Amino acid sequence: MAEITLTINDKEVKGEDGDTILNVCQKNDIDVPTLCHFDGIPDMGSCRICIVEIEGSGRPRISTSCTTPATDGMIIQTDTEKLRGMRRNVLEFLLSEGNHHCMYCAASGDCELQDLAYRFGIDYIKMPVTPSEESTHVDSSQRYLVADPNRCILCYRCVRVCNDMAGNQVLGISNRGSKAQIISDMGENRGESGCVSCGTCVQVCPTGAILDRRSAYMGRKTEVDTTKSTCLFCSVGCGNEIISRDNYLIRIEGDWDAEPNKGLLCVLGRFSPLYDECRARANKPMIRKDDQLQKATWNEALNAVAEKLKFTDKDKIGGLVSTHATTETLKLFAKYSDDMGAKNVGCIEGPISDPPEKGFDLSDLNDADLYVVVGEDLSEGLHQVVGFLIKRNLIERDKRLVIVNDEETGLIEFADKHLKISELDKAIELCKDAENPIVVYNDEAINQVDKMREELADNAKFFWMPPGINSRGALAAGLDGEFDPDKASCVYVMACEAGDISEELLSKLKKADFVAVQTSYMEPWDEVADVILPTTIWAEREGTVINMEGQELKVNKAVDPPKEVKAEADILNALAEKIG
Amino acid sequence: MPKVTVATDWLDVCAGCHMSLLDMDEHLIELLSKIEITSSPITDLKEPPEEGVDVGILTGAVSDTHQRRVARRMRERCKILVAIGDCAAMNGIPTMRNDLTPDDVLTRGYVETESTVDGKIPKSREIARLLPQSMPVHEVVKVDVNLPGCPPSAESIYFVLKELLEGRIPTLSGEYLKYD
């Protein structure tokens, strides 16, 4: 990158070729007010707040600094009387139309438009204050968010993240001038549109035009606690920020600084944990007496489990773990079951294949020219963020997506080809022709991918989508075996939040003599458990997980667990002590 | 030294801004040694004296013919006019009706409300008529100081009055400039 020299506010500053004027200003700590600009998404200059004066022959030219490339020798003023006046006018125009009355807005205090109005000392608005010409309805059809076009300033941030970052291509603009507004698809209500509820738009909205329903009015940024952590709902391992207040969970946001997601989250990581988790929390140790689970003390519950484990033949002991747990806890579980000689131990998701690739880098998706998705869906369920990372690349003309799946998946509308598994050869041919193909697959497609690996050797990258959350952590702990419920009469389950358990496994567990479950929620374990040991949920956990890339990621505690709930490792250690 | 005379009045507004004025607590006593409140909606004397006052304070937007008269009267009778609150400075809550006609507004209020049975829009020459649009005070008469806030804090009202007493037109920023 060639270095360039500019004169900004009569001072010489350096930038790089390819920088915009705003980039150069920010690198040199020159304060230019911005509104539609957002780090990480392409600029478009829609708000006109960041205007600067560029000197040239004749009158100085006024341009938006976020979209004007900086060139060597430019002479720029960023803070003249004229610019301040123009910026003030721009703000007054924005404030005069629609509903920018702060007194009943949930965003008040966290609003970038309000911040600017304060900064420019706006105490009245010169033009008439009117609602939008077309009175626009508040769209509350979406389960997780409310969109109020009257509070929108058309900064296009949501449109840009929806298209360029999350690749979902749902949001757009209809009409022109004062009638312009953000629409979903072709003007459908958000709830009936193709919106996948990734919620990135909520996180970038500078005003109260898009609000998270649950956390509206529950605390401004200065009143809440923010804990950086790792999402524990699939193996992408997105960095998130857990927002809490007085030990109460308010909202989850994507962490802009985190690899691999860079701010993105999907519905499972952003909304579901707080909106959709309605199971009753396990918050007291319980023991089954007269076929009823009854409250007990920790001592009684641990004694009951320890006694059973001590006096059961080790071949009859079974261990079942959830990959919601941290690597440290999984290793501890593996160690204690080894110590006891229990061999019948495995993950709730079933046995984990151990792929030859020990890791990969999701950011390589940006450099690929062909994506082959085998077996995985990526549009719903787990790993949706991987789907976003692929979809947003498909905007480029020479990148293609091929789906190899006997069933329809949500990515098909973005795909060039949809092949049946029997047509795998065609996919292999396509990979051979491509420069930089990436194969994304899951455990269901192991046989197909083995064949591809054989034929393509080093010419393709293979991205394994693990079945669980911390599956690589389980592999590291040696917990890749299969648990056979038929061979176990005394089963110890470390379930954490896991609740999606097959009927078959549950009915088999029911037949076991004794089942102890260490769980965060009662369901579905209250049907089978003889002892319930209440444990933490994602936001109360501390430790590390290994994501699909093979990266070790930190999980941090955002809130304290309820009084009688203990951390996974503490329970295992207490139990080990009792067994001796 | 004679006391500085102050008159207040309200327009299309809740009483919140006047409550904030009272909320100055002990500052009010301090101020009263220097100013005299000649009239206000919360005292016995309601109308600003004909001989005029030094400072006039208006709260609320201008939404009907009566309020327009009150605003004009205050302007005529005061030297410095202060518009206090979001409604007076920026139109505030009354803006909500600005994409409807006055008839729509009255029908909704007097006839269509869920708890109303056989409602009628009251008609009398004594009742002021709604203006087509609700407006902040500065659109009707010249305003010297705008103090937004819903309501502005007692501290910011105190700040504005103190500045005026010192002979300065206040410039609002920081804690004194809030819209909520």
Tab-separated table of N, CA, C and O in Angstrom, chain B residues 82 111 115:
chain	number	residue	atom	x	y	z
B	82	VAL	N	-39.376	32.797	26.772
B	82	VAL	CA	-38.701	31.507	26.918
B	82	VAL	C	-39.716	30.403	26.638
B	82	VAL	O	-40.789	30.376	27.254
B	111	VAL	N	-65.809	10.496	19.799
B	111	VAL	CA	-66.807	9.550	19.305
B	111	VAL	C	-66.295	8.113	19.327
B	111	VAL	O	-66.969	7.194	19.768
B	115	SER	N	-64.394	3.539	25.233
B	115	SER	CA	-65.301	3.607	26.377
B	115	SER	C	-66.471	4.560	26.128
B	115	SER	O	-67.311	4.759	27.009
